[in-house]
mmCIF file of C-alpha atoms in Angstrom:
data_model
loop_
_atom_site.group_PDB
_atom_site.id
_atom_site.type_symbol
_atom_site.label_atom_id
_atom_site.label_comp_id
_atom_site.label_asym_id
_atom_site.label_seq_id
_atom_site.Cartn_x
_atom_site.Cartn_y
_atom_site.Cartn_z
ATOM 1 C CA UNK N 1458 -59.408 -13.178 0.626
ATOM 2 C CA UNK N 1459 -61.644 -15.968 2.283
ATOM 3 C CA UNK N 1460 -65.150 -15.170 3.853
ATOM 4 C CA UNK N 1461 -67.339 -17.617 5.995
ATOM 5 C CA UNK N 1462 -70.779 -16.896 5.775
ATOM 6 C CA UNK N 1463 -72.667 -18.963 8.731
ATOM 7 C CA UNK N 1464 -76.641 -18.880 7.993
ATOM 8 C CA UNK N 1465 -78.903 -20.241 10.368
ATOM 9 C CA UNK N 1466 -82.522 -20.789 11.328
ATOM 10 C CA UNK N 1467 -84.127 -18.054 13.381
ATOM 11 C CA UNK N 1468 -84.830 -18.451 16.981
ATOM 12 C CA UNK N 1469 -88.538 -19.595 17.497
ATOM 13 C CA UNK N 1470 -88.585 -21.508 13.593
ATOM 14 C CA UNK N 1471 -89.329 -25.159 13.840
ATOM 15 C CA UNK N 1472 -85.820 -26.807 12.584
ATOM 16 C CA UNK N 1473 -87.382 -30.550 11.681
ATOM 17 C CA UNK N 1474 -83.320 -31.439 10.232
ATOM 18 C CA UNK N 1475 -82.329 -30.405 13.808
ATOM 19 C CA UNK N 1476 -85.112 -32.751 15.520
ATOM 20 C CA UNK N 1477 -84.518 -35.635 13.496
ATOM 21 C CA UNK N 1478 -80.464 -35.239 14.263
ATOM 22 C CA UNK N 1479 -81.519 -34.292 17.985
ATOM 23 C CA UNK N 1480 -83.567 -38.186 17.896
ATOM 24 C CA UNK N 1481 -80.767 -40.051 15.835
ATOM 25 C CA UNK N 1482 -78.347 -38.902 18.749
ATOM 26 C CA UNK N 1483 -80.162 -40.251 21.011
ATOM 27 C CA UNK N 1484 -80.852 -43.611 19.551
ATOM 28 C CA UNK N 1485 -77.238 -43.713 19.338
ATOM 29 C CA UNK N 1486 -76.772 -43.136 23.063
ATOM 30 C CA UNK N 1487 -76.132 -39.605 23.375
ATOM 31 C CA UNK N 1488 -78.795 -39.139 26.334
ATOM 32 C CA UNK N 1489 -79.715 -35.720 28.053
ATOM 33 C CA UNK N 1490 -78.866 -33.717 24.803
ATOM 34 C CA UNK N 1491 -81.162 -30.872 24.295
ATOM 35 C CA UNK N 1492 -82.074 -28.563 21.658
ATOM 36 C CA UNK N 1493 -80.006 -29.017 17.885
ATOM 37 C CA UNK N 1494 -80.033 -26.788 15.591
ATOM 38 C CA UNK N 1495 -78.697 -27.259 11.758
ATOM 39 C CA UNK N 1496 -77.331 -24.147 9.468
ATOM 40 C CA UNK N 1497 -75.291 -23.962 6.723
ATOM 41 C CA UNK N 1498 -71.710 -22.474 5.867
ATOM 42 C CA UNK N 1499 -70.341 -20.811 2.921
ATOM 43 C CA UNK N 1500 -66.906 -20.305 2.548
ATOM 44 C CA UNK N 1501 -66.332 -17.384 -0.356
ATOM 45 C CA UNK N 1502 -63.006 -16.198 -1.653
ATOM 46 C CA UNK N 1503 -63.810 -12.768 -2.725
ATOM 47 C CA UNK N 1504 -61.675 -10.381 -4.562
ATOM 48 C CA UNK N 1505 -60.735 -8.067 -1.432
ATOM 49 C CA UNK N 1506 -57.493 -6.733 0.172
ATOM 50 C CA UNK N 1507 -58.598 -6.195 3.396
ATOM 51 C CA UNK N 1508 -60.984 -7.914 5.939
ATOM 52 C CA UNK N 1509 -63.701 -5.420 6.129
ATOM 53 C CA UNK N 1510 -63.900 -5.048 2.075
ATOM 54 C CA UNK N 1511 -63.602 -8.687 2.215
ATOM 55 C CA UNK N 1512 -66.812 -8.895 5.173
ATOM 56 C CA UNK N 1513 -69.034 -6.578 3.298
ATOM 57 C CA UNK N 1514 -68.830 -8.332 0.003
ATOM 58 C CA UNK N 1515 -69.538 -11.306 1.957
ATOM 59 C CA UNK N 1516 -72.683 -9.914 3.615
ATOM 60 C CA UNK N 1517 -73.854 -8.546 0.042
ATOM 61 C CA UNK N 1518 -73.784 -12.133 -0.960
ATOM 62 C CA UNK N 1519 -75.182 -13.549 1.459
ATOM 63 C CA UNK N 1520 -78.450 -10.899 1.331
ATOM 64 C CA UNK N 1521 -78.744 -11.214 -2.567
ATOM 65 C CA UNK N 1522 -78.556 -15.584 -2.422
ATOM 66 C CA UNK N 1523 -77.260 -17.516 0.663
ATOM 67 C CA UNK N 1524 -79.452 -16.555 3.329
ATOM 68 C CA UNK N 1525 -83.574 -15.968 3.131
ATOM 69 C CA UNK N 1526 -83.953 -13.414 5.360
ATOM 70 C CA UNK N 1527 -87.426 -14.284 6.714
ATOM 71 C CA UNK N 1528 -86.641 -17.535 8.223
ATOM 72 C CA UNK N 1529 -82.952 -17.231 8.638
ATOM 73 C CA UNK N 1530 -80.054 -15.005 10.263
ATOM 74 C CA UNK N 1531 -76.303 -14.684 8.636
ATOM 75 C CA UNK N 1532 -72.964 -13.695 10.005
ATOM 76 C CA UNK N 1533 -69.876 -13.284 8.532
ATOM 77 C CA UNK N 1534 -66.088 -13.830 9.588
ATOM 78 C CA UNK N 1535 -63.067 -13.119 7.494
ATOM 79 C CA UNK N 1536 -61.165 -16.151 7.549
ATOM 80 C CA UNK N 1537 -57.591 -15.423 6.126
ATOM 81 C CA UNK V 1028 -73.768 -26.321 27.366
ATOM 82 C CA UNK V 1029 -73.409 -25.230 23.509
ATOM 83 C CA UNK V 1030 -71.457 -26.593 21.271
ATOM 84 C CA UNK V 1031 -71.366 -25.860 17.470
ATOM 85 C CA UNK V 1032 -69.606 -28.670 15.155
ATOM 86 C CA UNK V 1033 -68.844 -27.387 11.528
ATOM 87 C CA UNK V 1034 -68.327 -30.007 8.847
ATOM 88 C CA UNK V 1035 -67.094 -29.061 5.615
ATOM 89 C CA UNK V 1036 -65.699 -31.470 2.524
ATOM 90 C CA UNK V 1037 -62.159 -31.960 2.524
ATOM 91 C CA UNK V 1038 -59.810 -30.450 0.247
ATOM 92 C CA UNK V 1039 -59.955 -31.976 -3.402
ATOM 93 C CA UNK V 1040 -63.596 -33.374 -3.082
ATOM 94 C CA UNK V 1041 -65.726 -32.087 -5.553
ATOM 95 C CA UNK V 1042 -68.323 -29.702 -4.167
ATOM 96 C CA UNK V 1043 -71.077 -29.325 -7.078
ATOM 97 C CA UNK V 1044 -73.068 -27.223 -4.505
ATOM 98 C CA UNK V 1045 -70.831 -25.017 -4.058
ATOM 99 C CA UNK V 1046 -69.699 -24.575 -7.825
ATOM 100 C CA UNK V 1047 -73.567 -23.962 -8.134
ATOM 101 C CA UNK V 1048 -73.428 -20.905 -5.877
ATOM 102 C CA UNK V 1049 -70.514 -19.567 -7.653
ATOM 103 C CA UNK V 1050 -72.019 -19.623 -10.344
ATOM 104 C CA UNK V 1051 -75.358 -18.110 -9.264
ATOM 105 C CA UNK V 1052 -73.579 -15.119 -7.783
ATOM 106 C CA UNK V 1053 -71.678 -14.579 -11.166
ATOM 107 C CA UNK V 1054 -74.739 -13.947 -12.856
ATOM 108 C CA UNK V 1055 -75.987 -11.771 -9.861
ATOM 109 C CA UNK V 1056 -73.054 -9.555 -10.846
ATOM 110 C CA UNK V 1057 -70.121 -10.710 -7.989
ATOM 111 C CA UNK V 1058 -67.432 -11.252 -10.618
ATOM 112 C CA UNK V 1059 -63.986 -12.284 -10.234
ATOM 113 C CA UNK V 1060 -65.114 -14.576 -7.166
ATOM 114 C CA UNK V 1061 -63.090 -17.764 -6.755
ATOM 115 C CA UNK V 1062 -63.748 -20.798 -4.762
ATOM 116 C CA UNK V 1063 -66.635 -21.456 -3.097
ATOM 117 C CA UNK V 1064 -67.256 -24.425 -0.667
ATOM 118 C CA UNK V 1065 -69.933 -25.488 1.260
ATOM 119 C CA UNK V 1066 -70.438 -27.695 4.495
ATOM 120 C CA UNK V 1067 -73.027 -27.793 7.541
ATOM 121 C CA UNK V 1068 -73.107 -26.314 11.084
ATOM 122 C CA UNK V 1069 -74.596 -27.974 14.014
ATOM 123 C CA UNK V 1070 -75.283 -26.599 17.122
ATOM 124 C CA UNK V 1071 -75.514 -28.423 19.837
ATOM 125 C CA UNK V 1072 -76.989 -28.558 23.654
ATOM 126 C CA UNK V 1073 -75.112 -31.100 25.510
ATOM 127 C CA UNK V 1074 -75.015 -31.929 28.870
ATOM 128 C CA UNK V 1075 -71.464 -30.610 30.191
ATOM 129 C CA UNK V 1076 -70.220 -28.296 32.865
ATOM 130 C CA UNK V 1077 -66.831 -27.388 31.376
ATOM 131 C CA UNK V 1078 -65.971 -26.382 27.622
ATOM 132 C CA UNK V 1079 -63.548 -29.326 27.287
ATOM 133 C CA UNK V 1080 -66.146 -32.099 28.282
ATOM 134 C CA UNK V 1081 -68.531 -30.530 26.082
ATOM 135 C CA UNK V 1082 -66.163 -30.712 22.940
ATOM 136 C CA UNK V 1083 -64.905 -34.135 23.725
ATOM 137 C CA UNK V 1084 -69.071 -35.013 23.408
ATOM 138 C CA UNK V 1085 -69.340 -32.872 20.444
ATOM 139 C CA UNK V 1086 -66.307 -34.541 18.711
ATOM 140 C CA UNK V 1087 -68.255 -38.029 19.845
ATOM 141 C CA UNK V 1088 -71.024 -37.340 18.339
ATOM 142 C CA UNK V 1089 -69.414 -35.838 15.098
ATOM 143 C CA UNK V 1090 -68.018 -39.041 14.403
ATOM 144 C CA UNK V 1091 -70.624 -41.430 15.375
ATOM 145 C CA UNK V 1092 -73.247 -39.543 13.162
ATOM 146 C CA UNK V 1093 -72.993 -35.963 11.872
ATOM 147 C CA UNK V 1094 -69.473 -36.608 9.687
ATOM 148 C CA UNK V 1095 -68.811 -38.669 7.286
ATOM 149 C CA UNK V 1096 -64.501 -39.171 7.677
ATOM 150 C CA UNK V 1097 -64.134 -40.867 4.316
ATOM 151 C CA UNK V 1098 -65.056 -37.229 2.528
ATOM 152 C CA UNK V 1099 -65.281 -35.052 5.096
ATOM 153 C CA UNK V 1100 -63.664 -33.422 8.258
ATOM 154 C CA UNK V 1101 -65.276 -31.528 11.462
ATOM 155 C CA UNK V 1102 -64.537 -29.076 14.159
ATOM 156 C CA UNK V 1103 -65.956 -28.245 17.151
ATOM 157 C CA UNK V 1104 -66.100 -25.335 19.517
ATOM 158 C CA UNK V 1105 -67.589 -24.232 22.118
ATOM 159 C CA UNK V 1106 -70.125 -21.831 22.250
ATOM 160 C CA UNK V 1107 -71.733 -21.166 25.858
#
């Protein structure tokens, strides 16, 4: 069964990958944009038969290597 | 208005990084896992009343700068 694991930056922590898209946008036209904010996404395709197996796996994972949990937040979304 | 793009490879690019993670969680004891891919999330704060405008911009800016379409593809939704 397929997981996504979304892992972002925590409110209030300086994203500088964010910024520097936030300027390139605008040098490319894009006025008026505010803030931007950059994560990452993990798709997993874990050995479960049903969704919620399939969710907790995912959020073991994701507390044991994909996400620091000082700087960032996770969720995770079966996907099929 | 927010808008959240999520680029991922497309299918049959290689994804080292996310063999890497496989890997990492085998030896941190997830066995049996399959595929894992990885892509990017960007949130976005763009100036738009309605969730259609604001995807239209989000899809605009996707392809002028945060996608590449030779190796990868996007979506975007809307989040607020």
């Amino acid at each position: 069964m397929k997981v996504r694991v979304t892992v972002m930056l925590k409110e209030g922590v300086l994203d500088p990958q964010g910024k520097a898209i936030g300027h390139a946008l605008g040098t490319l036209g894009f006025a008026e944009l505010g803030e931007v904010r950059c994560g990452k996404v993990i798709d997993l395709d874990v050995p479960a038969n049903d969704a919620g197996a399939a969710v907790t796996q995912g959020e073991a994972m994701a507390r044991a290597l994909l996400a620091n949990d000082v700087i960032e937040d996770f969720s995770v979304e079966a996907l099929s």
